[in-house]
JSON list of C-alpha atoms in Angstrom, two decimals:
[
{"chain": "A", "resi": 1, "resn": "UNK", "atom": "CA", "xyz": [-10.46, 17.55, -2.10]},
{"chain": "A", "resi": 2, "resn": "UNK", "atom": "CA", "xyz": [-8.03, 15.64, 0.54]},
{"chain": "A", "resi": 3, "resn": "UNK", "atom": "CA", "xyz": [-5.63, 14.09, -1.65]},
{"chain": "A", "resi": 4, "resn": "UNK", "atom": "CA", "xyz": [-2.01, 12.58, -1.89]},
{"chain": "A", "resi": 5, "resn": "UNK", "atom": "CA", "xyz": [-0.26, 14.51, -5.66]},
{"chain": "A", "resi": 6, "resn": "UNK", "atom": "CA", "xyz": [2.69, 13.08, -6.88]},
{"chain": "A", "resi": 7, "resn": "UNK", "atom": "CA", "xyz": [4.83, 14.05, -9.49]},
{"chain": "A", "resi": 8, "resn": "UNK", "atom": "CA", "xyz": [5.42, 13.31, -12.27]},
{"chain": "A", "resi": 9, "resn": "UNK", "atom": "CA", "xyz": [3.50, 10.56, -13.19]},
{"chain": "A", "resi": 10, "resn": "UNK", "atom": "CA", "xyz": [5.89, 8.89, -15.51]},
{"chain": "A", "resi": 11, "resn": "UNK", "atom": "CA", "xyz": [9.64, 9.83, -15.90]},
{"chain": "A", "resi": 12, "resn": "UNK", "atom": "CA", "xyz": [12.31, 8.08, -18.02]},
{"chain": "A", "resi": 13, "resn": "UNK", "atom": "CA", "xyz": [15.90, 9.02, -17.08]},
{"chain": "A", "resi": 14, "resn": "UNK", "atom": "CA", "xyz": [19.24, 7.41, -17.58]},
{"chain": "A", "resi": 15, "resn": "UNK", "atom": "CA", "xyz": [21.51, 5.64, -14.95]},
{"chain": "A", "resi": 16, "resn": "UNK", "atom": "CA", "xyz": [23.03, 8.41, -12.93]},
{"chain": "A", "resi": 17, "resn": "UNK", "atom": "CA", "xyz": [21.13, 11.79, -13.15]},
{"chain": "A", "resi": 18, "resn": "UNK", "atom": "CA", "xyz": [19.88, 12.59, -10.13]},
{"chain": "A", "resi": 19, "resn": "UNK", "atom": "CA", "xyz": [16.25, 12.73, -9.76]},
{"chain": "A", "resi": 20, "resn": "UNK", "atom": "CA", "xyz": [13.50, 14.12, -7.21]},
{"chain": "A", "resi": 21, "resn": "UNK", "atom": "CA", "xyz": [9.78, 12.57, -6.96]},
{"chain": "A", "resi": 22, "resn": "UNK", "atom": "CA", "xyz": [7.49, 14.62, -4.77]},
{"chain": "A", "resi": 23, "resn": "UNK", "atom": "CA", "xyz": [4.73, 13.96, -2.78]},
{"chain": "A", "resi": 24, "resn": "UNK", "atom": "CA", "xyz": [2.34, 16.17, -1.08]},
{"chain": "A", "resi": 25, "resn": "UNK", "atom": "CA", "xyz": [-0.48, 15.78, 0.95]},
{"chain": "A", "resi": 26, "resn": "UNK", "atom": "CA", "xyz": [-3.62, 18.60, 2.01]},
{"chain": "A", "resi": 27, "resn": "UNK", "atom": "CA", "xyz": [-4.81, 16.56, 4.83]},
{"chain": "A", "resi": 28, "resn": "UNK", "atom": "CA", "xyz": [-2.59, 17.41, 7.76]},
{"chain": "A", "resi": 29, "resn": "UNK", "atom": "CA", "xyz": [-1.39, 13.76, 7.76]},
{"chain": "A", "resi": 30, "resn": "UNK", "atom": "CA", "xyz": [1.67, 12.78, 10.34]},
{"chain": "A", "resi": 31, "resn": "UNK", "atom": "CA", "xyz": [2.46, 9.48, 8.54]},
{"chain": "A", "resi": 32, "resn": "UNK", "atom": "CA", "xyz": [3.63, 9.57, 5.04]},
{"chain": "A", "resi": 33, "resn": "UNK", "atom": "CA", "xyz": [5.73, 6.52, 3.46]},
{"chain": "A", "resi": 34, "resn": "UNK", "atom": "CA", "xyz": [6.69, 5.24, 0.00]},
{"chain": "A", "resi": 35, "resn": "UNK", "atom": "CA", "xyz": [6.43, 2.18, -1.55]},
{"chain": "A", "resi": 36, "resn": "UNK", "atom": "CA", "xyz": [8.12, 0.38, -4.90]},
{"chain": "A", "resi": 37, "resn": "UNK", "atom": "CA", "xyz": [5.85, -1.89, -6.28]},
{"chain": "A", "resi": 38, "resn": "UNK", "atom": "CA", "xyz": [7.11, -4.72, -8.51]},
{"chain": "A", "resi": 39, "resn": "UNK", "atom": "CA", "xyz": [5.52, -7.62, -10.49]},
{"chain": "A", "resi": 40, "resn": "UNK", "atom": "CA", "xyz": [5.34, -10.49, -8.11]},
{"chain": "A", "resi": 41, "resn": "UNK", "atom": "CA", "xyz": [6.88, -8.81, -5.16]},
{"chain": "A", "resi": 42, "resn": "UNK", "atom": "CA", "xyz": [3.29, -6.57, -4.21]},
{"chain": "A", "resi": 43, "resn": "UNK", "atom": "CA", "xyz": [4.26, -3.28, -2.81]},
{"chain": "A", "resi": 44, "resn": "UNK", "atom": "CA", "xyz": [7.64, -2.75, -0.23]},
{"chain": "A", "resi": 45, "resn": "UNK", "atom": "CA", "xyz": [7.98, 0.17, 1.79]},
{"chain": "A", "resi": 46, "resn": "UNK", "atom": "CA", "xyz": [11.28, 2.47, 1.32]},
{"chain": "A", "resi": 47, "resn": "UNK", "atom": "CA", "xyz": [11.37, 4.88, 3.95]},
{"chain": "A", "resi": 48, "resn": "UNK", "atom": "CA", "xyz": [8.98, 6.51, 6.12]},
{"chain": "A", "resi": 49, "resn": "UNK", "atom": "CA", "xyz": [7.90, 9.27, 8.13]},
{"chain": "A", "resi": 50, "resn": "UNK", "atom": "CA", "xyz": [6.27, 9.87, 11.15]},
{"chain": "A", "resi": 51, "resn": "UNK", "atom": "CA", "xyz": [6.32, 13.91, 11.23]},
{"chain": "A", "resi": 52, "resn": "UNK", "atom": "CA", "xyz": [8.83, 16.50, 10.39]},
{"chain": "A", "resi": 53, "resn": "UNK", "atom": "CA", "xyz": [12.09, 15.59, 11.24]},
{"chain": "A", "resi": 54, "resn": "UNK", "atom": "CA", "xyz": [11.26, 12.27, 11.50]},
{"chain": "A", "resi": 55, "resn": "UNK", "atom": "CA", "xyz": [12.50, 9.85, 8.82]},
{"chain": "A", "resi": 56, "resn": "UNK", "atom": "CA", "xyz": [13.84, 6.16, 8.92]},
{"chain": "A", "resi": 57, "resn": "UNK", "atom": "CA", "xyz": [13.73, 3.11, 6.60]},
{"chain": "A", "resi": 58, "resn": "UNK", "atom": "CA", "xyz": [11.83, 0.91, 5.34]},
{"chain": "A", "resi": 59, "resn": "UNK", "atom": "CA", "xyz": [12.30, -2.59, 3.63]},
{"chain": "A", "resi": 60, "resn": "UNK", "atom": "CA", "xyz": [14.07, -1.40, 0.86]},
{"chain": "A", "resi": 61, "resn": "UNK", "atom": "CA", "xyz": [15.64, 1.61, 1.33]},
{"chain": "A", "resi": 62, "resn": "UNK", "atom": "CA", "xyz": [19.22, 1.35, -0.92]},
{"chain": "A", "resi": 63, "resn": "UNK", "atom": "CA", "xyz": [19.71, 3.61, -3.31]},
{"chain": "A", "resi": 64, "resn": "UNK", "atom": "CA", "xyz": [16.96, 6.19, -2.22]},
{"chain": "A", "resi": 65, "resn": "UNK", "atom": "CA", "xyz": [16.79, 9.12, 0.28]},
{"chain": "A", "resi": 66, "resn": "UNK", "atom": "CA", "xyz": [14.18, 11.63, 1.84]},
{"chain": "A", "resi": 67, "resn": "UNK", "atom": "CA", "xyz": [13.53, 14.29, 3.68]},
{"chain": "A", "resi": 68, "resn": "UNK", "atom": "CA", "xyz": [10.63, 15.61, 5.73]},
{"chain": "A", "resi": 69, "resn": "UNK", "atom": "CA", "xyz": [11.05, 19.39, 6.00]},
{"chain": "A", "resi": 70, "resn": "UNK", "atom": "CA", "xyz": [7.39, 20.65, 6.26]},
{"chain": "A", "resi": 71, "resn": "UNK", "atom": "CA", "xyz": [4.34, 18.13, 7.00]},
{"chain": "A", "resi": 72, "resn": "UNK", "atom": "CA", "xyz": [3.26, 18.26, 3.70]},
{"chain": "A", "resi": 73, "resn": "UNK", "atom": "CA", "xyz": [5.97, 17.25, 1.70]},
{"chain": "A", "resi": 74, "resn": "UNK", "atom": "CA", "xyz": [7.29, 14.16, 1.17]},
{"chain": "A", "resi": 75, "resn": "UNK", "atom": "CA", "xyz": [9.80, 13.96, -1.38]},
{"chain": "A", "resi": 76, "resn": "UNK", "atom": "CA", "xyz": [12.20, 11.06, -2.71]},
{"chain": "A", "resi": 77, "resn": "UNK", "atom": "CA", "xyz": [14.96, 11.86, -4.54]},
{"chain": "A", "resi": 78, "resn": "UNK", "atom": "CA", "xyz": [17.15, 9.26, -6.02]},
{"chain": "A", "resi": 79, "resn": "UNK", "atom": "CA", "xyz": [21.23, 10.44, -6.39]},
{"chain": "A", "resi": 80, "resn": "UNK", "atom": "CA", "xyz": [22.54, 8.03, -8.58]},
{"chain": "A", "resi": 81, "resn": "UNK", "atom": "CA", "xyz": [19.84, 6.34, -10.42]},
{"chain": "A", "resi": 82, "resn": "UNK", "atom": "CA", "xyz": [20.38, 2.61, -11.87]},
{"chain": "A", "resi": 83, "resn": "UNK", "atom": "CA", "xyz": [18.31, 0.47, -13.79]},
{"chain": "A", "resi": 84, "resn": "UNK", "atom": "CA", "xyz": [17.25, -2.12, -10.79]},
{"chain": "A", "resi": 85, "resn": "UNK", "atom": "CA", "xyz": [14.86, 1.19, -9.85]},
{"chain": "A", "resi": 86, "resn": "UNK", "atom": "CA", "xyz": [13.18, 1.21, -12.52]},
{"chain": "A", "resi": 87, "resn": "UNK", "atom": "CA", "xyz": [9.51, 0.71, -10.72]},
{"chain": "A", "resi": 88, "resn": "UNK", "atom": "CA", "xyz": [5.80, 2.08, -9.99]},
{"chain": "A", "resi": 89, "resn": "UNK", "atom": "CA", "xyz": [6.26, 4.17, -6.88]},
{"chain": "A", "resi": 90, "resn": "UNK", "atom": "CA", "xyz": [3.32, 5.42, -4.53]},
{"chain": "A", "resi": 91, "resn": "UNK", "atom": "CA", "xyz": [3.40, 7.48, -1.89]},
{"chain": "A", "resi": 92, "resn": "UNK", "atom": "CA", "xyz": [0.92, 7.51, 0.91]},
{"chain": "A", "resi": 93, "resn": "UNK", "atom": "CA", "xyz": [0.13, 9.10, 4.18]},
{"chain": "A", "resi": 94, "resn": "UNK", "atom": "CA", "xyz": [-2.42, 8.82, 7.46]},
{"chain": "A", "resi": 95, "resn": "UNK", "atom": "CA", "xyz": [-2.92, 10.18, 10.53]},
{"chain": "A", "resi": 96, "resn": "UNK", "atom": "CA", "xyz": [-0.71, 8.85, 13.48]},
{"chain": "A", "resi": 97, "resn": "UNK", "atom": "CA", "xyz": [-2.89, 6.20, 15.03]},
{"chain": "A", "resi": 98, "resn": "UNK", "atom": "CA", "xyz": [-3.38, 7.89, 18.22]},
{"chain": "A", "resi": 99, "resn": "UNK", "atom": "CA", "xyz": [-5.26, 10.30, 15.95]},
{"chain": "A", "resi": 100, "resn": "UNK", "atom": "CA", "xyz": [-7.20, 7.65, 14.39]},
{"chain": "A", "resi": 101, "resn": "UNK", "atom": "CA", "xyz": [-7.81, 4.67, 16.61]},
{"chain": "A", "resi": 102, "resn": "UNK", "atom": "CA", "xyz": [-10.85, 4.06, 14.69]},
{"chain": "A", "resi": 103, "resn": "UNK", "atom": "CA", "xyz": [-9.58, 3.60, 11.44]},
{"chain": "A", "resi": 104, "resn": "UNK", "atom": "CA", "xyz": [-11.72, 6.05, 10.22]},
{"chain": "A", "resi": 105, "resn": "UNK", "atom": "CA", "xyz": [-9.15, 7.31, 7.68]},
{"chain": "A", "resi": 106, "resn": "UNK", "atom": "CA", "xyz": [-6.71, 4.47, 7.12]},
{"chain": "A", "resi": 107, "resn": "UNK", "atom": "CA", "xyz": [-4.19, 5.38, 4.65]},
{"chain": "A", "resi": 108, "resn": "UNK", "atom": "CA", "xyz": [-4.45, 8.03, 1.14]},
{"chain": "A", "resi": 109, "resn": "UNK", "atom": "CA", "xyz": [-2.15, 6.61, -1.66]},
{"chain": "A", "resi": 110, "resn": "UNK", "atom": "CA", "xyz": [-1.06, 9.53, -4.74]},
{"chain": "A", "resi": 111, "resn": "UNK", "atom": "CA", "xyz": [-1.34, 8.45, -8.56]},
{"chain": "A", "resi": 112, "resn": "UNK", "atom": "CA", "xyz": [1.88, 6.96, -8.73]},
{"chain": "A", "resi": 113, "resn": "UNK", "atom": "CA", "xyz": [5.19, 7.37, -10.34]},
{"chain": "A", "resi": 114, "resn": "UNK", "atom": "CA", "xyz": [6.19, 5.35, -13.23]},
{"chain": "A", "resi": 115, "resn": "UNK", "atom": "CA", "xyz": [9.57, 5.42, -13.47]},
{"chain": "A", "resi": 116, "resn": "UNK", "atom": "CA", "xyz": [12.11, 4.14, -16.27]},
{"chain": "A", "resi": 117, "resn": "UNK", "atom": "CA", "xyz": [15.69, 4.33, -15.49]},
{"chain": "A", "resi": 118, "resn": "UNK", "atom": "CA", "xyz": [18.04, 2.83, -18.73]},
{"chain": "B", "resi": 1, "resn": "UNK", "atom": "CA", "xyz": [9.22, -10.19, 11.07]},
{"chain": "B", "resi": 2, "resn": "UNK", "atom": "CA", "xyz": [5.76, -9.70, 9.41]},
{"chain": "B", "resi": 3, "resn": "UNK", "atom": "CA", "xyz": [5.14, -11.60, 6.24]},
{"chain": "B", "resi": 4, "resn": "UNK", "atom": "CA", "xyz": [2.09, -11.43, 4.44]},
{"chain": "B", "resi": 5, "resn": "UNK", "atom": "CA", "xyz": [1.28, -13.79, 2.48]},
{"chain": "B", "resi": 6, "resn": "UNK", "atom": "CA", "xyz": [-1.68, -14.06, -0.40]},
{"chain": "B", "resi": 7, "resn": "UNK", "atom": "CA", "xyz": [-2.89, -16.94, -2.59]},
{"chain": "B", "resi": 8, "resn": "UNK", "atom": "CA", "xyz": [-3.69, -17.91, -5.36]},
{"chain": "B", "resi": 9, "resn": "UNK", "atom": "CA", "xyz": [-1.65, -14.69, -7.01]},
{"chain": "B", "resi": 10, "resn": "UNK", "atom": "CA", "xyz": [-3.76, -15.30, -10.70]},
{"chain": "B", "resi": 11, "resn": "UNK", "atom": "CA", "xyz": [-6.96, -16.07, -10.49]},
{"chain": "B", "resi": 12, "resn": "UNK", "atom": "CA", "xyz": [-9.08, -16.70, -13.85]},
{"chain": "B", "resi": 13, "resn": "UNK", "atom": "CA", "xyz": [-13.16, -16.98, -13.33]},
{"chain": "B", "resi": 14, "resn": "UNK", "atom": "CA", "xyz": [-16.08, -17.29, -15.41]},
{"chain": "B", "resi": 15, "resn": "UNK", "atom": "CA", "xyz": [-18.97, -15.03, -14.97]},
{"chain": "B", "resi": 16, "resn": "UNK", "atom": "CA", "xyz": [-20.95, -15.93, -12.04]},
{"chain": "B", "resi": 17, "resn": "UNK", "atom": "CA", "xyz": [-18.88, -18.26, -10.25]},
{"chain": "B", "resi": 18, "resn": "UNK", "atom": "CA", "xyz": [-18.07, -17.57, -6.49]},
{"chain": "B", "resi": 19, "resn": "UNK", "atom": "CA", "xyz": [-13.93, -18.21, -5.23]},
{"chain": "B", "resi": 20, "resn": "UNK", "atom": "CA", "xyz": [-11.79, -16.58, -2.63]},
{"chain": "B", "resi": 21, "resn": "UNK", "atom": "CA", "xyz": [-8.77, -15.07, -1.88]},
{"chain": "B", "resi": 22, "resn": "UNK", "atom": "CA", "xyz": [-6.59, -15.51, 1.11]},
{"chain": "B", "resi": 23, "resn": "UNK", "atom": "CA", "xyz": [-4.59, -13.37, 3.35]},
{"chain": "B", "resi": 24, "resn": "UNK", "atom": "CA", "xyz": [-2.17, -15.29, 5.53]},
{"chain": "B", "resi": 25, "resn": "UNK", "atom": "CA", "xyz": [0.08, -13.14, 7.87]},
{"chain": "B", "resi": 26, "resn": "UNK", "atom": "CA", "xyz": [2.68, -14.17, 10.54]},
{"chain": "B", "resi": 27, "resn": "UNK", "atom": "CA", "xyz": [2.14, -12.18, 13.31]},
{"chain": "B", "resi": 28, "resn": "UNK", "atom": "CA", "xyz": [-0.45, -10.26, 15.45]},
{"chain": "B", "resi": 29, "resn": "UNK", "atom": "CA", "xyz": [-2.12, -7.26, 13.64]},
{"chain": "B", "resi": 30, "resn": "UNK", "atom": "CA", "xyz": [-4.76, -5.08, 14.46]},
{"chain": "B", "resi": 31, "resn": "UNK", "atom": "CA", "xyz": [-5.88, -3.81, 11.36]},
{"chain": "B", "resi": 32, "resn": "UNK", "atom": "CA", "xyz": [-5.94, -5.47, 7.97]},
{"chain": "B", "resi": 33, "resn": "UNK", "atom": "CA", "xyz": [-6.91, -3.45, 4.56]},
{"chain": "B", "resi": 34, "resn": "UNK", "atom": "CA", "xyz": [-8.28, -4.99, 1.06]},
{"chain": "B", "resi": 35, "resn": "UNK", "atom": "CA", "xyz": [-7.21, -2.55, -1.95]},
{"chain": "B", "resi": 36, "resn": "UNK", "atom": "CA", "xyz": [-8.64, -3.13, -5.28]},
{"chain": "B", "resi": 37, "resn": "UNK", "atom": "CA", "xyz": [-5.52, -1.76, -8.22]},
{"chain": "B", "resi": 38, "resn": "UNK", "atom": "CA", "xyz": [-6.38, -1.49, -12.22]},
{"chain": "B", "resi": 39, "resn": "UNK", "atom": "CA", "xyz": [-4.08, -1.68, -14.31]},
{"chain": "B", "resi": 40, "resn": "UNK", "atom": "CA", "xyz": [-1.79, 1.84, -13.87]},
{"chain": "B", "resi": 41, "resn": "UNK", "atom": "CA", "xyz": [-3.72, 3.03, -11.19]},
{"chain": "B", "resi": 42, "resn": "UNK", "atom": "CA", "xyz": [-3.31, 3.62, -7.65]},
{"chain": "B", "resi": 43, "resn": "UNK", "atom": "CA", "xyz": [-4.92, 1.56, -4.95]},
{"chain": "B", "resi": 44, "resn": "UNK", "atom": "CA", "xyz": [-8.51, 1.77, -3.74]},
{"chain": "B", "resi": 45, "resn": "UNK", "atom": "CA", "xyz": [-9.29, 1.07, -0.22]},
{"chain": "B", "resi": 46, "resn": "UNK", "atom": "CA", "xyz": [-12.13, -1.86, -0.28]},
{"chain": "B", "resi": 47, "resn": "UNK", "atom": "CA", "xyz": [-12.45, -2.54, 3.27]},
{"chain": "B", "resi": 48, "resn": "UNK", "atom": "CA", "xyz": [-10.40, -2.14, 6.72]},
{"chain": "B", "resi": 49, "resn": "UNK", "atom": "CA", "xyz": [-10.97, -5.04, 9.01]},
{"chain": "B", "resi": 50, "resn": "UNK", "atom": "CA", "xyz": [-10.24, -4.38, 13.08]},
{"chain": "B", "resi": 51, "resn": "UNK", "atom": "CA", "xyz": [-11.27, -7.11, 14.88]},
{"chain": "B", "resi": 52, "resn": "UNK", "atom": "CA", "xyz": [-11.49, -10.80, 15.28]},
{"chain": "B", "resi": 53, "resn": "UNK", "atom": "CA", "xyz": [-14.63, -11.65, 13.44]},
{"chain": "B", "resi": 54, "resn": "UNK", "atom": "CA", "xyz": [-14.88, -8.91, 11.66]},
{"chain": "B", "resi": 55, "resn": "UNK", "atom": "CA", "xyz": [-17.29, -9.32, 8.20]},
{"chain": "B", "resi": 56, "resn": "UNK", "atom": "CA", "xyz": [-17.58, -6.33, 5.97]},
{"chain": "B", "resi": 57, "resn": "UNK", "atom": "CA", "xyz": [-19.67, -6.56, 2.75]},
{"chain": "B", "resi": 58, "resn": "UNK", "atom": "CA", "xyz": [-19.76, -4.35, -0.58]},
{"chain": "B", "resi": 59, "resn": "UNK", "atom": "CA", "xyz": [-22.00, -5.18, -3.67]},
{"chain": "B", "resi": 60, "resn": "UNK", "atom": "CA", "xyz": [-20.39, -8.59, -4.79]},
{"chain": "B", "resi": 61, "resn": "UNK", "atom": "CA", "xyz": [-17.40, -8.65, -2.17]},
{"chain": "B", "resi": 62, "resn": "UNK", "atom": "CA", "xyz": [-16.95, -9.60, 1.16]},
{"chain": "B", "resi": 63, "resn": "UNK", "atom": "CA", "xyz": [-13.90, -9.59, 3.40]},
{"chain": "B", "resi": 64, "resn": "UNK", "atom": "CA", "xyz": [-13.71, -11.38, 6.84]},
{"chain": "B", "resi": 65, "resn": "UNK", "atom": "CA", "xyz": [-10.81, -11.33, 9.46]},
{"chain": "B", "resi": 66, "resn": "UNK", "atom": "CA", "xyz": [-10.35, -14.46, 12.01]},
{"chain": "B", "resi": 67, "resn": "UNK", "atom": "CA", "xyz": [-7.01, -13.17, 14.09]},
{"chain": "B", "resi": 68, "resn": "UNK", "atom": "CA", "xyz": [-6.33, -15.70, 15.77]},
{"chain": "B", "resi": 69, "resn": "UNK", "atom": "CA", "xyz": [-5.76, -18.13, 12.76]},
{"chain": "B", "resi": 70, "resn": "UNK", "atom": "CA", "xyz": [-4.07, -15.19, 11.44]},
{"chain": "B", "resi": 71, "resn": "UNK", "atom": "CA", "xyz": [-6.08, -14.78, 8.06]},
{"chain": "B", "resi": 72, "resn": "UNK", "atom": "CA", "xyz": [-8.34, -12.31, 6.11]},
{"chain": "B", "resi": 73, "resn": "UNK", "atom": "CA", "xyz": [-10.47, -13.85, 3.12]},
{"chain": "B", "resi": 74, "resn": "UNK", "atom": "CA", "xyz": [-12.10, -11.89, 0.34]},
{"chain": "B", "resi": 75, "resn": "UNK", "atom": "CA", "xyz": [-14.97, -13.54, -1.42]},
{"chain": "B", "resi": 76, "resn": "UNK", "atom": "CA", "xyz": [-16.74, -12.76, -4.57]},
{"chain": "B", "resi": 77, "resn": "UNK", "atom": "CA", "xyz": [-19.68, -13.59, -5.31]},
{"chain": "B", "resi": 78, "resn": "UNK", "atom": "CA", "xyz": [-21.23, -14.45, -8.89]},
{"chain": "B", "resi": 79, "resn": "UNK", "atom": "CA", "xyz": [-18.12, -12.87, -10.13]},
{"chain": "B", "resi": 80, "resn": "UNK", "atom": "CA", "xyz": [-18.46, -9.87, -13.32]},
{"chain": "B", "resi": 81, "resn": "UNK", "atom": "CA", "xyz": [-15.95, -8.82, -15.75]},
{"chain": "B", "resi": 82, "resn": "UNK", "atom": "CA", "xyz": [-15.86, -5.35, -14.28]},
{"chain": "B", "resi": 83, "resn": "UNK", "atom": "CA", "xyz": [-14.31, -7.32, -10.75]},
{"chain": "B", "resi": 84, "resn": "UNK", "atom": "CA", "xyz": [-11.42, -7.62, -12.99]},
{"chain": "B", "resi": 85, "resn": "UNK", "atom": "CA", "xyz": [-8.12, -5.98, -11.45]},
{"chain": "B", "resi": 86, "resn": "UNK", "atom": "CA", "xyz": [-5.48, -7.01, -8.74]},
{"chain": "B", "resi": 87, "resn": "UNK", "atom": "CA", "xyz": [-6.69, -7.28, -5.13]},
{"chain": "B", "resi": 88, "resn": "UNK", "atom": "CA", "xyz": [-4.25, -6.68, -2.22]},
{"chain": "B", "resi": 89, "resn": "UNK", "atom": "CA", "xyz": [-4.49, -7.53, 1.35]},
{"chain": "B", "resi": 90, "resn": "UNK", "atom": "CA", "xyz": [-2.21, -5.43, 3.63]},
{"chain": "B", "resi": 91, "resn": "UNK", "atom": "CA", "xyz": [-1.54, -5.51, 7.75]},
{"chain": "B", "resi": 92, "resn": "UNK", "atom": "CA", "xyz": [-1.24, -2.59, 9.65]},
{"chain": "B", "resi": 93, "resn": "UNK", "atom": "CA", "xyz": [0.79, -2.42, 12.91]},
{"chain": "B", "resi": 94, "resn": "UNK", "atom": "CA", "xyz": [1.87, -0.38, 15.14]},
{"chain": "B", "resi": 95, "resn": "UNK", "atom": "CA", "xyz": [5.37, -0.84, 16.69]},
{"chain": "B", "resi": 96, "resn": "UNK", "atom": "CA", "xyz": [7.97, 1.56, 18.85]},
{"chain": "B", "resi": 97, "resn": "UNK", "atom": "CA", "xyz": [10.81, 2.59, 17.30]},
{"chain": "B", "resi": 98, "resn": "UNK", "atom": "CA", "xyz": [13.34, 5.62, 18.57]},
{"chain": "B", "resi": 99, "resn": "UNK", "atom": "CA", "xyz": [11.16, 8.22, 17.64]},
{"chain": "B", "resi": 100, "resn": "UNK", "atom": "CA", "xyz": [8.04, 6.57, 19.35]},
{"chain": "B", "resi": 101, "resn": "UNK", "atom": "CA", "xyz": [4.77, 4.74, 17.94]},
{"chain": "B", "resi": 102, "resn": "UNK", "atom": "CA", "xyz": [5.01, 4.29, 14.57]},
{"chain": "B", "resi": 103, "resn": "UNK", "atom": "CA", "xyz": [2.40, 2.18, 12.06]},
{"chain": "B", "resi": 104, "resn": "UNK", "atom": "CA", "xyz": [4.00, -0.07, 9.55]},
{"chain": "B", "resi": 105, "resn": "UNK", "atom": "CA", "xyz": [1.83, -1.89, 6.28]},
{"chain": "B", "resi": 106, "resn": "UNK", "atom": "CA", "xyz": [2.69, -4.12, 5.12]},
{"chain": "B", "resi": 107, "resn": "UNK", "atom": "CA", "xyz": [1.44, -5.79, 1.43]},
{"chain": "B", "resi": 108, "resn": "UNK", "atom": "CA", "xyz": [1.20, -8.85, 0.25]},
{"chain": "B", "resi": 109, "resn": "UNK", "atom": "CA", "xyz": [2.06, -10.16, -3.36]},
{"chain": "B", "resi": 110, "resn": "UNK", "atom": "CA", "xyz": [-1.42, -9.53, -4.62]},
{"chain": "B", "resi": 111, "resn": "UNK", "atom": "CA", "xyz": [-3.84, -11.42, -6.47]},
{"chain": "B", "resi": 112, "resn": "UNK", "atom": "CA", "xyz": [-4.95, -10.76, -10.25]},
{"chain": "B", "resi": 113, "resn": "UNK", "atom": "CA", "xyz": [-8.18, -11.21, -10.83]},
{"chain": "B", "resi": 114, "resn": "UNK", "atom": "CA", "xyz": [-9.62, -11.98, -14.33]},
{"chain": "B", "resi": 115, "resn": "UNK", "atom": "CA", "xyz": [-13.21, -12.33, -15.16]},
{"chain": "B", "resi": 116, "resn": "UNK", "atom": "CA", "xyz": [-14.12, -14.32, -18.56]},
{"chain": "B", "resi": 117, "resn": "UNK", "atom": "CA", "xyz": [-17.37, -13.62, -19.77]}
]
């Protein structure tokens, strides 16, 4: 089944451990980006990436790194957690659009990531 | 800068009644998404919109894209409770950046829906 698994689902930590969120994807997908999603605010992108190697920000990208080291994988890891992060994160991915002019496949979003940071 | 903009961001309705929900953005686009989102879930894609004109219909909703007044609507018709989550609209574009053509969405606020029986 193509899909977009993140993990975990929900995660409570306290300010300043260092955490990773993955993200994964079995559909051979260039693109892959997360997003924070907040009550009023909708859903801002963090950082992106357009293939391996290839990473740059997004709206909101303090406080948050990634890395792109295999197509797949699409991880965000957080160094020094705080409470202003504590959020419903989604990762997503698509093809490149040269690949899909059509639209055919528009964009896969995981579960989500609940997060807690206190 | 794109901005995306969606109103009204709570909606109540009564069973059966018809309303819609708007989708302003600021600049050009060539694709615009609906997503339907329960509560703790992740987003469903309802329909992806290409072109000016473009009118896509499923069961009780239907989504419509005029690009040159910049706007995406999504109606419902003779609304039911199970209609009831948060609707998104969301712009695609594609823009150059160092390491060549990259696509961008971009979300608005989204609207809750709630359907009283």
């Amino acid at each position: 089944e193509a899909q977009v698994t993140q993990n975990p689902r929900y995660l409570i930590t306290v300010t300043g451990k260092k955490l990773t969120v993955t993200c994964s994807q079995n559909m051979n997908h260039e693109y892959m980006s997360w997003y924070r999603q907040d009550p009023g605010l909708g859903l801002r992108q963090i950082y992106y990436s357009m293939n391996v190697e290839v990473t740059d920000k997004g709206d909101v990208p303090e406080g948050y790194k990634v890395s792109r080291k295999e197509k797949r994988n699409f991880p965000l890891i957080l160094e020094s957690p705080s409470p202003n992060q504590t959020s419903l994160y989604f990762c997503a991915s698509s093809l490149s659009r040269y690949r899909d002019s059509q639209a055919n496949y528009g964009y896969t979003f995981g579960s989500g990531t609940r997060l807690t940071v206190v | 800068e794109l901005k995306v903009e969606q109103n009204p961001l709570f909606l109540s309705m009564q069973e059966g009644k018809n309303y819609t929900i708007y989708c302003n953005y600021s600049t050009t686009s060539d694709r615009l998404y609906w997503y339907r989102q329960d509560p703790g879930k992740s987003l469903e894609s309802l329909f992806v919109l290409l072109s000016n004109g473009a009118v896509k219909q499923e069961g009780r909703l239907m989504a419509s894209l005029d690009t040159k007044a910049r706007l995406s609507t999504l109606h419902i018709t003779a609304a039911v409770h199970d209609l009831s989550a948060t609707y998104f609209c969301a712009v695609d574009r594609v823009y150059m950046n160092y390491g060549g053509a990259t696509n961008k969405l971009i979300f608005g606020t989204g609207t809750l829906l709630a359907v009283q029986p």
